[in-house]
Short mmCIF file of C-alpha atoms in Angstrom, two decimals:
data_model
loop_
_atom_site.label_atom_id
_atom_site.label_comp_id
_atom_site.label_asym_id
_atom_site.label_seq_id
_atom_site.Cartn_x
_atom_site.Cartn_y
_atom_site.Cartn_z
CA UNK A 1 -14.49 7.03 -14.30
CA UNK A 2 -11.73 7.06 -11.70
CA UNK A 3 -8.09 8.03 -11.45
CA UNK A 4 -6.26 5.88 -8.92
CA UNK A 5 -3.00 7.49 -7.89
CA UNK A 6 -0.57 5.30 -5.98
CA UNK A 7 2.21 6.83 -3.91
CA UNK A 8 4.89 4.53 -2.52
CA UNK A 9 5.16 4.58 1.26
CA UNK A 10 8.00 2.05 1.45
CA UNK A 11 11.40 1.76 -0.22
CA UNK A 12 11.21 0.81 -3.91
CA UNK A 13 12.94 -2.50 -3.12
CA UNK A 14 9.88 -3.56 -1.08
CA UNK A 15 7.63 -2.42 -3.93
CA UNK A 16 9.65 -4.38 -6.48
CA UNK A 17 9.44 -7.52 -4.33
CA UNK A 18 5.64 -7.39 -4.78
CA UNK A 19 5.62 -6.37 -8.45
CA UNK A 20 4.75 -9.80 -9.86
CA UNK A 21 1.70 -10.05 -7.59
CA UNK A 22 0.71 -6.46 -8.40
CA UNK A 23 0.90 -7.15 -12.16
CA UNK A 24 -1.26 -10.29 -11.76
CA UNK A 25 -3.81 -8.16 -9.88
CA UNK A 26 -3.69 -5.53 -12.66
CA UNK A 27 -4.21 -8.25 -15.29
CA UNK A 28 -7.33 -9.47 -13.45
CA UNK A 29 -8.82 -5.97 -13.50
CA UNK A 30 -8.02 -5.47 -17.19
CA UNK A 31 -9.68 -8.83 -17.97
CA UNK A 32 -12.73 -7.74 -15.95
CA UNK A 33 -12.94 -4.51 -18.01
CA UNK A 34 -12.36 -2.25 -15.00
CA UNK A 35 -8.90 -0.86 -15.84
CA UNK A 36 -8.20 0.83 -19.17
CA UNK A 37 -4.68 2.23 -18.60
CA UNK A 38 -1.95 2.12 -15.98
CA UNK A 39 1.72 2.83 -15.46
CA UNK A 40 4.52 4.17 -13.30
CA UNK A 41 4.81 7.81 -12.42
CA UNK A 42 7.96 9.65 -13.45
CA UNK A 43 9.83 10.16 -11.18
CA UNK A 44 9.15 6.67 -9.88
CA UNK A 45 7.36 7.36 -6.63
CA UNK A 46 4.16 5.50 -7.48
CA UNK A 47 1.76 4.87 -10.33
CA UNK A 48 -1.52 5.84 -11.95
CA UNK A 49 -4.48 3.68 -13.01
CA UNK A 50 -7.53 4.75 -15.05
CA UNK A 51 -10.57 2.74 -14.02
CA UNK A 52 -14.10 2.54 -15.38
CA UNK A 53 -17.05 2.24 -13.05
CA UNK A 54 -20.05 3.94 -11.49
CA UNK A 55 -19.59 2.70 -7.93
CA UNK A 56 -16.86 4.34 -5.86
CA UNK A 57 -17.17 1.71 -3.13
CA UNK A 58 -16.50 -1.05 -5.67
CA UNK A 59 -13.39 0.77 -6.95
CA UNK A 60 -12.18 1.27 -3.37
CA UNK A 61 -12.66 -2.46 -2.70
CA UNK A 62 -10.67 -3.34 -5.82
CA UNK A 63 -7.86 -0.97 -4.79
CA UNK A 64 -7.74 -2.48 -1.30
CA UNK A 65 -7.09 -5.90 -2.89
CA UNK A 66 -3.93 -4.66 -4.61
CA UNK A 67 -0.94 -6.50 -3.10
CA UNK A 68 0.75 -3.10 -2.76
CA UNK A 69 -2.13 -1.96 -0.53
CA UNK A 70 -2.38 -5.25 1.34
CA UNK A 71 1.34 -5.10 2.20
CA UNK A 72 1.16 -1.36 2.94
CA UNK A 73 3.83 -0.26 0.46
CA UNK A 74 1.61 2.39 -1.15
CA UNK A 75 -1.19 4.80 -0.39
CA UNK A 76 -4.10 5.27 -2.78
CA UNK A 77 -5.73 8.54 -3.76
CA UNK A 78 -8.92 7.90 -5.74
CA UNK A 79 -10.47 10.70 -7.79
CA UNK A 80 -13.81 10.27 -9.51
CA UNK A 81 -14.51 12.31 -12.64
CA UNK A 82 -17.08 12.44 -15.42
CA UNK A 83 -15.44 11.77 -18.78
CA UNK A 84 -17.56 14.11 -20.93
CA UNK A 85 -14.96 14.24 -23.72
CA UNK A 86 -12.82 11.36 -24.99
CA UNK A 87 -10.72 10.31 -27.93
CA UNK A 88 -12.59 8.22 -30.52
CA UNK A 89 -10.93 5.08 -29.11
CA UNK A 90 -12.40 5.80 -25.67
CA UNK A 91 -15.84 6.81 -26.94
CA UNK A 92 -17.51 3.80 -25.22
CA UNK A 93 -16.50 5.36 -21.89
CA UNK A 94 -17.81 8.86 -22.62
CA UNK A 95 -20.30 10.09 -20.02
CA UNK A 96 -23.00 12.73 -19.79
CA UNK A 97 -23.35 15.20 -16.99
CA UNK A 98 -26.21 14.36 -14.60
#
């Protein structure tokens, strides 16, 4: 599993101008089963996405296709973790330590 942390590198007005495209990109990843949660950080200086996957390179490729990344209005920090404990609703994503 991955935590994708976005930090805005441009004024929020430039971010907002790309929001529709960003949301369409998010919707594609939800439909593909890659993203399971996302939202704005508070204070609003970026966002957070929870992604499911075993291949860091694939997640990095997906992140690079975000219109925010393509237009250089945010920087991504991607953290991989092993979800050894989950709520019952997220049980399908629970992992075992290697």
